[in-house]
Amino acid sequence: MRLLPLAPGGPRRGSPRHLPSCSPALLLLLLLLGGCLGVSAVAAGSRRPNVVLLLTDDQDEVLGGMTPLKKTKALIGEMGMTFSSAYVPSALCCPSRASILTGKYPHNHHVVNNTLEGNCSSRSWQKIQEPNTFPAILRSVCGYQTFFAGKYLNEYGAPDAGGLEHVPPGWSYWYALEKNSKYYNYTLSINGKARKHGENYSVDYLTDVLANVSLDFLEYKSNSEPFFMMISTPAPHSPWTAAPQYQKTFQNVFAPRNKNFNIHGTNKHWLIRQAKTPMTNSSIQFLDNAFRKRWQTLLSVDDLVEKLVKRLEFNGELNNTYIFYTSDNGYHTGQFSLPIDKRQLYEFDIKVPLLVRGPGIKPNQTSKMLVANIDLGPTILDIAGYSLNKTQMDGMSLLPILKGASNLTWRSDVLVEYQGEGRNVTDPTCPSLSPGVSQCFPDCVCEDAYNNTYACVRTMAALWNLQYCEFDDQEVFVEVYNLTADPDQITNIVKSIDPDLLGKMNYRLMMLQSCSGPTCRTPGVFDPGFDPRLMFNNHGSVRTRRFSKRPL
């Protein structure tokens, strides 16, 4: 595939630059105007770092999702830092991807699920949020070349959202998949023009196509400006179509039979309680097969990473390039008798891999710091020299952690929030279940519902490893887990935990649900600076519940 620039006459190796010249005088001017350069960079006239963001689709961390990726772990993790406590603010593709792009929690970017009605790639999203994404800032203010390839948002390309002609601001090169993940028989928007692909492995397999256009970009880009690449693979999302050479791998692999596998979700909210336990043999065979195929699809991602790193090294750019590897959400296969999906509040759905290598990062590092994907945008802007204070982002820059800063003040909690999908009608195939269920399997085990709406505080502090969640349902159901004693989240301790602590967690949840920008980075319950009286500043009075009750 021939690489095409967004603007006619775009950059080629050795060609005139399509962005403003980065002469020392202009660098100083950018600094004075609030651009992306620190004083040292201007003084030295040094080249700012490049950044690559590799994003997989539905790759878990808890259930061994990184196991197949031996090359990726060696080339990124072992050459840099692995985060062992990385979370997403919503366990669903579109809200999570919107959080990556904007650096905001879902209640601030307003993408709540995978539908146009849920603001996924809607006209409203395009008008309000897209111009303020971190790639838009990188391109318009910082002078970065920006390249996107792969899955963008689930409803991207929908006719009611501008179709494939719509190219979000901030991208010099745009190779975006129409709608959701596929491996064959898909359509790409190439700088706003549709290109259909068939089912010939050698030219159409999407993961390999993304690898090839990424290598083309590295070959034909301008050498005069730094670059940012975002490569968003379909793997390991369904339909789990592996490359032909990998379709017989992992034949003896099965979904992990951990402590919460195929058990009843006692003392959990109604959607979990309705799951059939034990699962049928056919359901277990189905999820085992899905687990195996998911791993198979990741082997092509591993190849992509290897090709990319080798090309960066060959071009002499690897040592000046930060490479981030992560996923948009986790995944479950049989936990609490739910066959396969995400969308739930538990660790297997909200915890993701995060590996980073780059200048100034020592090899073989592991960080236990509590981080979230809302931190990626602030981190990348910080790398480019742009101040987080000039944005409305909720996240924090990871750059001090990556560079080994000592005595670092860091957060002790993050917010997780989700608004369920579904219509308020009864499923005729599952008449005994409540109205509005969705994502149902043949035996009427449903993974979601229109009122599967919750918000959680995920807390990690010196003495506590907790999760506190509230549901917006008739019960106003609460789930609390001590993950130090119960990492599989089997026992809901809401009835046995100190009521004073419950009250503090409820206050903190309401504060985070109404936070924006700097107020999302205020001290958590277990920080010395935590002050529940901040609620008065936000709401005028302290309430004990944020959610309103409404019928199931």
Coordinates of C-alpha atoms in Angstrom, one line a residue:
M1 CA 0.0 0.0 0.0
R2 CA 1.4 3.4 -1.0
L3 CA 1.5 5.9 1.9
L4 CA -0.4 9.1 1.2
P5 CA -0.3 12.3 3.1
L6 CA -3.4 14.1 4.3
A7 CA -2.5 17.3 2.5
P8 CA -1.5 17.2 -1.2
G9 CA 2.2 17.4 -1.6
G10 CA 2.9 16.1 1.9
P11 CA 6.3 15.2 3.2
R12 CA 8.6 12.7 1.7
R13 CA 12.1 11.8 2.7
G14 CA 14.3 14.8 1.8
S15 CA 11.3 16.8 0.6
P16 CA 10.2 20.3 1.8
R17 CA 8.5 20.2 5.2
H18 CA 4.7 20.6 5.3
L19 CA 4.8 22.1 8.8
P20 CA 6.4 25.4 9.8
S21 CA 10.2 25.3 9.7
C22 CA 11.8 24.6 13.1
S23 CA 14.6 27.2 12.9
P24 CA 16.0 28.4 16.3
A25 CA 14.2 31.7 15.9
L26 CA 10.9 29.9 15.4
L27 CA 11.6 27.6 18.3
L28 CA 12.0 30.6 20.6
L29 CA 8.8 32.1 19.2
L30 CA 6.9 28.9 19.9
L31 CA 8.2 29.0 23.4
L32 CA 7.1 32.6 23.9
L33 CA 3.7 31.9 22.5
G34 CA 3.2 28.9 24.9
G35 CA 4.3 26.2 22.5
C36 CA 5.8 22.8 23.2
L37 CA 9.5 23.5 24.0
G38 CA 11.4 23.9 27.2
V39 CA 14.2 26.4 27.5
S40 CA 16.9 23.7 27.3
A41 CA 15.5 22.4 24.0
V42 CA 15.5 25.8 22.5
A43 CA 19.0 26.6 23.7
A44 CA 20.4 23.3 22.3
G45 CA 18.2 23.3 19.2
S46 CA 17.7 19.6 20.0
R47 CA 15.2 17.3 18.3
R48 CA 12.2 16.6 20.4
P49 CA 11.4 12.9 21.0
N50 CA 9.2 10.9 18.8
V51 CA 6.3 8.9 20.3
V52 CA 4.6 5.7 19.2
L53 CA 1.4 4.5 20.8
L54 CA 0.4 0.9 20.2
L55 CA -3.2 0.1 21.2
T56 CA -4.7 -3.4 21.2
D57 CA -8.4 -4.1 21.4
D58 CA -9.8 -6.1 24.4
Q59 CA -6.4 -7.3 25.7
D60 CA -6.6 -8.3 29.3
E61 CA -3.7 -8.2 31.8
V62 CA -5.2 -10.3 34.6
L63 CA -5.8 -13.5 32.7
G64 CA -2.5 -13.7 30.9
G65 CA -3.1 -11.5 27.9
M66 CA 0.6 -10.6 27.6
T67 CA 1.8 -14.2 27.6
P68 CA 1.9 -14.7 23.8
L69 CA 3.8 -11.4 23.2
K70 CA 7.3 -12.6 23.9
K71 CA 8.9 -10.1 21.4
T72 CA 6.9 -7.2 22.8
K73 CA 7.9 -7.9 26.3
A74 CA 11.5 -8.2 25.3
L75 CA 11.6 -5.2 23.0
I76 CA 9.5 -2.8 25.1
G77 CA 9.0 -4.1 28.7
E78 CA 12.5 -5.4 29.3
M79 CA 14.0 -2.3 27.6
G80 CA 11.9 0.1 29.7
M81 CA 9.1 0.1 32.3
T82 CA 6.1 -2.2 32.9
F83 CA 3.2 -0.8 34.9
S84 CA 1.6 -3.4 37.1
S85 CA -1.4 -1.2 38.1
A86 CA -2.7 0.3 34.9
Y87 CA -6.5 0.9 34.6
V88 CA -9.1 2.1 32.2
P89 CA -11.8 4.5 33.4
S90 CA -14.4 2.5 31.5
A91 CA -14.3 -1.1 30.5
L92 CA -15.6 -0.6 27.0
C93 CA -13.9 0.3 23.7
C94 CA -15.3 3.6 22.7
P95 CA -15.4 5.4 26.1
S96 CA -11.9 4.1 26.9
R97 CA -10.5 5.2 23.5
A98 CA -12.1 8.6 24.0
S99 CA -10.3 8.8 27.4
I100 CA -7.0 8.1 25.7
L101 CA -7.5 10.8 23.1
T102 CA -8.8 13.5 25.4
G103 CA -7.1 12.6 28.7
K104 CA -10.5 12.9 30.3
Y105 CA -12.9 10.7 32.3
P106 CA -16.1 9.7 30.5
H107 CA -18.2 12.1 32.5
N108 CA -16.1 14.9 30.9
H109 CA -15.8 13.7 27.3
H110 CA -19.4 12.3 27.4
V111 CA -18.8 9.2 25.4
V112 CA -20.6 6.6 27.5
N113 CA -20.9 3.5 25.3
N114 CA -20.3 2.2 21.8
T115 CA -23.4 3.8 20.1
L116 CA -23.9 7.1 18.3
E117 CA -26.5 7.8 20.9
G118 CA -23.8 7.2 23.5
N119 CA -21.7 9.9 21.8
C120 CA -19.3 7.4 20.1
S121 CA -17.9 9.3 17.1
S122 CA -21.0 11.4 17.0
R123 CA -21.3 14.9 15.6
S124 CA -21.2 16.3 19.1
W125 CA -17.9 14.4 19.8
Q126 CA -16.5 15.7 16.6
K127 CA -17.4 19.3 17.3
I128 CA -16.5 19.5 21.0
Q129 CA -13.8 16.9 21.8
E130 CA -11.9 16.1 18.7
P131 CA -10.3 19.5 18.3
N132 CA -8.9 19.3 21.8
T133 CA -7.4 15.8 21.6
F134 CA -3.7 15.4 22.4
P135 CA -2.8 14.6 18.7
A136 CA -4.5 17.8 17.6
I137 CA -2.3 19.7 20.0
L138 CA 0.8 17.8 18.9
R139 CA 0.2 18.8 15.3
S140 CA -1.2 22.3 15.6
V141 CA 1.0 23.6 18.4
C142 CA 3.9 21.4 18.7
G143 CA 4.7 20.8 15.0
Y144 CA 4.6 17.0 15.2
Q145 CA 3.8 14.9 12.2
T146 CA 1.0 12.6 13.3
F147 CA 0.0 9.2 11.9
F148 CA -3.0 7.1 12.7
A149 CA -3.7 3.5 11.5
G150 CA -6.4 1.1 12.7
K151 CA -9.5 1.1 14.8
Y152 CA -10.5 4.6 15.9
L153 CA -13.9 4.7 17.6
N154 CA -16.6 2.0 17.1
E155 CA -19.0 4.2 15.1
Y156 CA -16.4 5.9 13.0
G157 CA -17.5 6.1 9.4
A158 CA -21.2 5.9 10.2
P159 CA -23.3 7.9 7.7
D160 CA -24.9 10.0 10.5
A161 CA -21.4 10.9 11.7
G162 CA -20.0 12.2 8.5
G163 CA -19.0 8.9 6.9
L164 CA -15.5 7.9 6.0
E165 CA -14.9 11.4 4.6
H166 CA -14.5 12.8 8.1
V167 CA -10.9 13.0 9.2
P168 CA -10.5 14.2 12.7
P169 CA -8.3 17.3 13.3
G170 CA -4.8 16.6 14.3
W171 CA -3.8 13.9 11.9
S172 CA -1.2 14.3 9.1
Y173 CA -1.9 10.8 7.9
W174 CA -5.1 8.9 8.4
Y175 CA -5.7 5.2 7.8
A176 CA -8.8 4.5 9.9
L177 CA -11.0 1.4 10.0
E178 CA -14.7 1.8 9.4
K179 CA -16.5 1.0 12.6
N180 CA -15.5 -2.1 14.7
S181 CA -12.6 -4.5 14.6
K182 CA -12.3 -6.9 11.6
Y183 CA -9.4 -8.8 10.1
Y184 CA -10.7 -9.3 6.5
N185 CA -13.5 -7.7 4.4
Y186 CA -13.3 -4.2 5.8
T187 CA -13.1 -0.6 4.6
L188 CA -10.4 1.9 5.5
S189 CA -10.7 5.7 5.3
I190 CA -7.4 6.8 3.7
N191 CA -7.3 10.5 4.4
G192 CA -11.0 10.6 3.9
K193 CA -11.3 8.3 0.9
A194 CA -12.7 4.8 1.2
R195 CA -10.6 1.7 0.3
K196 CA -12.1 -1.7 0.5
H197 CA -10.2 -4.8 1.4
G198 CA -11.1 -8.4 0.8
E199 CA -10.0 -11.7 2.2
N200 CA -6.6 -12.4 0.6
Y201 CA -4.2 -12.9 3.5
S202 CA -1.1 -11.5 1.8
V203 CA -2.7 -8.1 1.1
D204 CA -5.7 -7.8 3.3
Y205 CA -5.0 -9.2 6.8
L206 CA -5.6 -6.0 8.8
T207 CA -2.8 -6.4 11.5
D208 CA -0.3 -6.9 8.7
V209 CA -1.7 -4.0 6.7
L210 CA -1.3 -1.7 9.7
A211 CA 2.3 -2.9 10.1
N212 CA 3.1 -2.2 6.4
V213 CA 1.6 1.3 6.3
S214 CA 3.4 2.1 9.6
L215 CA 6.7 1.1 8.0
D216 CA 5.8 3.2 5.0
F217 CA 5.3 6.2 7.2
L218 CA 8.7 5.8 8.7
E219 CA 10.2 5.6 5.2
Y220 CA 8.4 8.5 3.6
K221 CA 7.9 11.0 6.5
S222 CA 9.8 14.2 6.8
N223 CA 13.0 14.0 8.7
S224 CA 12.7 17.6 9.9
E225 CA 10.0 17.3 12.5
P226 CA 9.4 14.8 15.3
F227 CA 6.5 12.4 14.8
F228 CA 3.7 10.7 16.7
M229 CA 2.3 7.4 15.6
M230 CA -0.9 5.7 16.9
I231 CA -1.3 2.1 15.7
S232 CA -4.6 0.5 16.8
T233 CA -4.8 -3.2 16.0
P234 CA -8.0 -5.3 15.8
A235 CA -6.4 -8.0 17.9
P236 CA -7.5 -9.7 20.1
H237 CA -11.1 -8.5 19.5
S238 CA -13.6 -10.8 18.0
P239 CA -14.0 -12.4 15.5
W240 CA -10.5 -13.6 16.5
T241 CA -9.3 -14.4 13.1
A242 CA -5.6 -15.5 13.3
A243 CA -3.1 -15.3 10.5
P244 CA -2.9 -18.7 8.7
Q245 CA 0.5 -19.5 10.1
Y246 CA -0.8 -19.1 13.7
Q247 CA -4.1 -20.9 13.5
K248 CA -2.8 -24.1 15.0
T249 CA -0.8 -22.6 17.9
F250 CA -1.8 -22.9 21.6
Q251 CA -3.8 -26.0 21.0
N252 CA -3.3 -27.1 24.6
V253 CA -4.2 -23.7 26.1
F254 CA -7.4 -23.1 28.0
A255 CA -8.9 -20.2 29.8
P256 CA -7.5 -19.9 33.3
R257 CA -9.4 -21.7 35.9
N258 CA -8.8 -19.2 38.6
K259 CA -10.8 -18.9 41.8
N260 CA -13.6 -16.8 40.3
F261 CA -14.0 -19.0 37.2
N262 CA -17.4 -20.6 36.8
I263 CA -18.7 -19.7 40.2
H264 CA -21.9 -17.8 41.2
G265 CA -21.5 -14.1 41.8
T266 CA -22.9 -14.1 45.4
N267 CA -23.6 -10.7 46.8
K268 CA -23.0 -9.0 43.5
H269 CA -25.3 -6.8 41.5
W270 CA -28.2 -8.3 39.7
L271 CA -26.6 -8.7 36.3
I272 CA -23.9 -10.9 37.7
R273 CA -26.3 -12.8 40.0
Q274 CA -28.5 -13.8 36.9
A275 CA -25.6 -15.8 35.3
K276 CA -26.2 -19.6 35.2
T277 CA -23.9 -21.5 37.4
P278 CA -22.3 -23.9 36.6
M279 CA -21.9 -22.9 32.9
T280 CA -23.0 -25.4 30.3
N281 CA -20.3 -27.6 28.7
S282 CA -20.9 -25.8 25.4
S283 CA -20.3 -22.4 27.0
I284 CA -17.0 -23.6 28.5
Q285 CA -15.9 -25.0 25.2
F286 CA -16.9 -21.8 23.4
L287 CA -14.9 -19.6 25.8
D288 CA -11.9 -21.9 25.8
N289 CA -11.8 -21.7 22.0
A290 CA -12.2 -17.9 22.1
F291 CA -9.4 -17.6 24.6
R292 CA -7.1 -19.7 22.4
K293 CA -8.0 -17.7 19.3
R294 CA -7.4 -14.4 21.1
W295 CA -3.9 -15.5 21.8
Q296 CA -3.4 -16.6 18.2
T297 CA -4.4 -13.1 16.9
L298 CA -1.8 -11.5 19.2
L299 CA 1.1 -13.2 17.6
S300 CA 0.7 -11.0 14.5
V301 CA 0.7 -8.0 16.9
D302 CA 4.0 -9.3 18.3
D303 CA 5.3 -9.4 14.7
L304 CA 4.2 -5.8 14.1
V305 CA 6.0 -4.6 17.2
E306 CA 9.2 -6.4 16.1
K307 CA 9.1 -4.9 12.6
L308 CA 8.4 -1.4 14.0
V309 CA 11.3 -1.5 16.5
K310 CA 13.7 -2.9 14.0
R311 CA 12.8 -0.2 11.5
L312 CA 13.2 2.6 14.1
E313 CA 16.6 1.1 15.0
F314 CA 17.7 0.8 11.3
N315 CA 16.7 4.5 10.8
G316 CA 18.7 5.6 13.8
E317 CA 15.5 6.8 15.6
L318 CA 14.9 4.2 18.2
N319 CA 17.0 5.9 20.9
N320 CA 14.9 9.1 20.5
T321 CA 11.5 7.4 20.5
Y322 CA 9.1 6.6 23.3
I323 CA 7.1 3.5 22.6
F324 CA 3.9 2.9 24.6
Y325 CA 2.0 -0.4 24.5
T326 CA -1.4 -0.8 26.0
S327 CA -5.1 -2.0 25.5
D328 CA -8.4 -0.2 25.6
N329 CA -9.9 -2.5 28.2
G330 CA -9.6 -6.0 29.7
Y331 CA -11.7 -9.1 29.1
H332 CA -13.2 -12.0 30.9
T333 CA -13.7 -15.7 29.9
G334 CA -15.8 -17.5 32.5
Q335 CA -15.3 -15.4 35.6
F336 CA -18.4 -15.4 37.7
S337 CA -20.0 -17.6 35.1
L338 CA -20.0 -14.8 32.4
P339 CA -18.8 -16.5 29.2
I340 CA -17.0 -13.7 27.3
D341 CA -17.0 -9.9 27.2
K342 CA -15.9 -6.8 29.2
R343 CA -18.1 -4.0 30.6
Q344 CA -17.9 -5.2 34.2
L345 CA -16.2 -3.4 37.2
Y346 CA -13.8 -6.2 38.1
E347 CA -10.1 -6.3 37.7
F348 CA -10.2 -8.6 34.7
D349 CA -12.1 -6.0 32.7
I350 CA -10.6 -2.7 34.0
K351 CA -6.9 -3.6 34.3
V352 CA -4.7 -3.5 31.2
P353 CA -1.1 -4.0 30.1
L354 CA 1.1 -0.9 29.9
L355 CA 4.7 -1.1 28.8
V356 CA 6.9 1.9 27.9
R357 CA 10.4 2.3 26.6
G358 CA 12.2 5.5 25.6
P359 CA 14.9 8.1 26.3
G360 CA 15.8 8.3 30.0
I361 CA 13.9 5.1 31.0
K362 CA 16.1 2.5 32.6
P363 CA 15.6 -1.1 31.4
N364 CA 13.8 -3.8 33.3
Q365 CA 11.8 -1.4 35.5
T366 CA 8.4 -2.2 37.1
S367 CA 6.2 0.5 38.6
K368 CA 3.4 -0.2 41.0
M369 CA 2.1 3.3 40.7
L370 CA -1.6 3.6 40.1
V371 CA -2.0 4.9 36.6
A372 CA -4.9 5.1 34.1
N373 CA -5.2 5.6 30.3
I374 CA -6.3 9.3 30.9
D375 CA -2.6 9.7 31.7
L376 CA -1.4 8.9 28.2
G377 CA -2.3 12.2 26.6
P378 CA -0.8 14.3 29.4
T379 CA 2.4 12.1 29.3
I380 CA 2.8 12.4 25.5
L381 CA 2.2 16.2 25.6
D382 CA 4.8 16.4 28.5
I383 CA 7.3 14.6 26.3
A384 CA 6.6 17.1 23.6
G385 CA 7.2 20.0 26.0
Y386 CA 3.6 21.1 26.3
S387 CA 2.2 22.1 29.7
L388 CA -0.7 20.0 31.1
N389 CA -1.9 23.2 32.7
K390 CA -2.9 24.5 29.3
T391 CA -5.4 21.7 28.8
Q392 CA -8.6 20.5 30.4
M393 CA -7.2 17.0 30.9
D394 CA -8.0 15.0 34.0
G395 CA -4.9 12.7 33.8
M396 CA -1.4 13.1 35.1
S397 CA 1.9 12.9 33.3
L398 CA 3.8 9.6 33.8
L399 CA 7.1 11.2 32.7
P400 CA 8.4 11.7 36.2
I401 CA 7.7 8.0 37.0
L402 CA 9.3 6.9 33.7
K403 CA 12.5 8.9 34.5
G404 CA 12.7 7.6 38.0
A405 CA 11.8 10.8 40.0
S406 CA 12.2 10.3 43.8
N407 CA 9.8 11.6 46.5
L408 CA 7.1 11.8 43.9
T409 CA 3.6 12.8 45.1
W410 CA 1.1 10.6 43.3
R411 CA -2.5 9.7 43.3
S412 CA -4.0 7.0 45.5
D413 CA -7.2 6.4 43.5
V414 CA -8.8 6.5 40.0
L415 CA -12.4 6.6 38.9
V416 CA -14.1 3.9 36.9
E417 CA -17.6 4.6 35.4
Y418 CA -19.9 2.9 32.9
Q419 CA -23.3 3.4 31.5
G420 CA -25.0 0.2 30.2
E421 CA -26.2 -0.4 26.7
G422 CA -29.6 -1.8 25.8
R423 CA -33.2 -0.8 25.2
N424 CA -35.8 -0.8 27.9
V425 CA -37.7 -3.7 26.5
T426 CA -37.9 -7.4 27.4
D427 CA -35.8 -9.8 25.3
P428 CA -38.3 -12.3 23.9
T429 CA -35.7 -15.1 24.1
C430 CA -35.2 -14.3 27.8
P431 CA -38.6 -13.3 29.1
S432 CA -37.7 -14.1 32.7
L433 CA -35.0 -11.5 32.8
S434 CA -35.5 -7.8 33.4
P435 CA -36.1 -5.5 30.5
G436 CA -33.2 -3.9 28.7
V437 CA -30.7 -6.8 28.8
S438 CA -28.2 -7.1 26.0
Q439 CA -25.2 -9.0 24.8
C440 CA -27.1 -12.2 25.7
F441 CA -25.9 -15.8 25.1
P442 CA -28.2 -18.6 24.0
D443 CA -28.7 -19.8 27.6
C444 CA -29.9 -16.3 28.6
V445 CA -26.7 -15.2 30.3
C446 CA -26.5 -11.5 29.5
E447 CA -23.4 -9.4 29.8
D448 CA -25.0 -6.0 29.8
A449 CA -28.2 -4.1 30.3
Y450 CA -29.4 -0.5 29.8
N451 CA -29.2 0.1 33.5
N452 CA -25.9 -1.7 34.1
T453 CA -24.7 1.7 35.2
Y454 CA -22.1 2.1 37.9
A455 CA -19.2 4.2 39.2
C456 CA -16.2 3.0 41.3
V457 CA -13.3 4.4 43.2
R458 CA -10.2 2.1 42.7
T459 CA -7.9 2.8 45.6
M460 CA -4.3 1.9 46.1
A461 CA -2.5 3.3 49.2
A462 CA 0.2 2.1 51.6
L463 CA -2.2 0.1 53.7
W464 CA -5.2 -0.3 51.5
N465 CA -6.0 -1.9 48.2
L466 CA -9.7 -1.4 47.8
Q467 CA -12.5 -1.0 45.3
Y468 CA -15.8 0.8 46.1
C469 CA -18.6 0.8 43.6
E470 CA -22.2 2.1 43.5
F471 CA -24.9 1.1 41.0
D472 CA -27.6 3.3 39.5
D473 CA -30.4 0.7 39.9
Q474 CA -33.4 0.1 42.0
E475 CA -31.2 -1.3 44.8
V476 CA -28.6 1.4 44.6
F477 CA -26.4 -1.6 45.1
V478 CA -22.9 -1.2 46.6
E479 CA -19.9 -3.5 46.1
V480 CA -16.6 -3.2 48.1
Y481 CA -13.6 -5.4 47.8
N482 CA -10.3 -5.7 49.7
L483 CA -8.0 -6.9 47.0
T484 CA -5.1 -7.6 49.3
A485 CA -7.1 -10.4 51.0
D486 CA -9.3 -11.2 48.0
P487 CA -7.6 -10.5 44.7
D488 CA -10.3 -12.4 42.8
Q489 CA -13.0 -10.1 44.2
I490 CA -15.2 -13.0 45.3
T491 CA -16.4 -11.5 48.7
N492 CA -18.3 -8.3 48.8
I493 CA -17.4 -6.8 52.2
V494 CA -19.8 -3.8 52.1
K495 CA -21.7 -5.2 55.2
S496 CA -18.6 -5.7 57.3
I497 CA -16.4 -2.7 56.5
D498 CA -16.2 0.3 58.8
P499 CA -19.2 2.6 58.1
D500 CA -16.9 5.6 58.5
L501 CA -14.7 4.4 55.7
L502 CA -17.8 3.7 53.5
G503 CA -18.8 7.3 54.0
K504 CA -15.4 8.6 53.0
M505 CA -15.4 6.4 49.9
N506 CA -18.9 7.6 49.0
Y507 CA -17.7 11.2 49.3
R508 CA -14.7 10.5 47.2
L509 CA -16.8 8.8 44.5
M510 CA -19.0 11.9 44.3
M511 CA -16.0 14.2 44.1
L512 CA -14.4 12.2 41.3
Q513 CA -17.7 11.9 39.4
S514 CA -17.9 15.7 39.3
C515 CA -14.2 16.5 38.9
S516 CA -12.7 18.2 35.9
G517 CA -9.0 18.9 35.1
P518 CA -7.0 19.6 38.3
T519 CA -9.8 18.6 40.6
C520 CA -9.5 15.1 39.3
R521 CA -6.0 15.0 40.8
T522 CA -6.9 16.0 44.3
P523 CA -5.9 13.7 47.3
G524 CA -7.8 10.5 47.7
V525 CA -9.3 9.1 50.9
F526 CA -6.0 7.6 52.1
D527 CA -3.9 10.7 51.3
P528 CA -3.2 13.0 54.3
G529 CA -4.6 15.9 52.3
F530 CA -8.1 14.3 51.8
D531 CA -10.8 16.7 52.8
P532 CA -14.5 15.7 52.5
R533 CA -15.5 19.4 52.9
L534 CA -14.5 19.8 49.3
M535 CA -17.9 18.4 48.6
F536 CA -19.4 21.7 49.8
N537 CA -17.4 23.6 47.2
N538 CA -18.7 21.3 44.4
H539 CA -22.3 20.8 45.4
G540 CA -23.3 23.1 48.2
S541 CA -24.2 20.2 50.5
V542 CA -23.0 16.7 51.2
R543 CA -25.2 13.9 49.9
T544 CA -24.8 10.2 50.7
R545 CA -25.7 9.0 47.2
R546 CA -25.0 10.5 43.8
F547 CA -27.2 8.1 41.8
S548 CA -31.0 8.6 41.7
K549 CA -33.2 5.5 42.1
R550 CA -35.2 4.4 39.1
P551 CA -37.0 1.1 38.2
L552 CA -35.2 -1.8 36.7

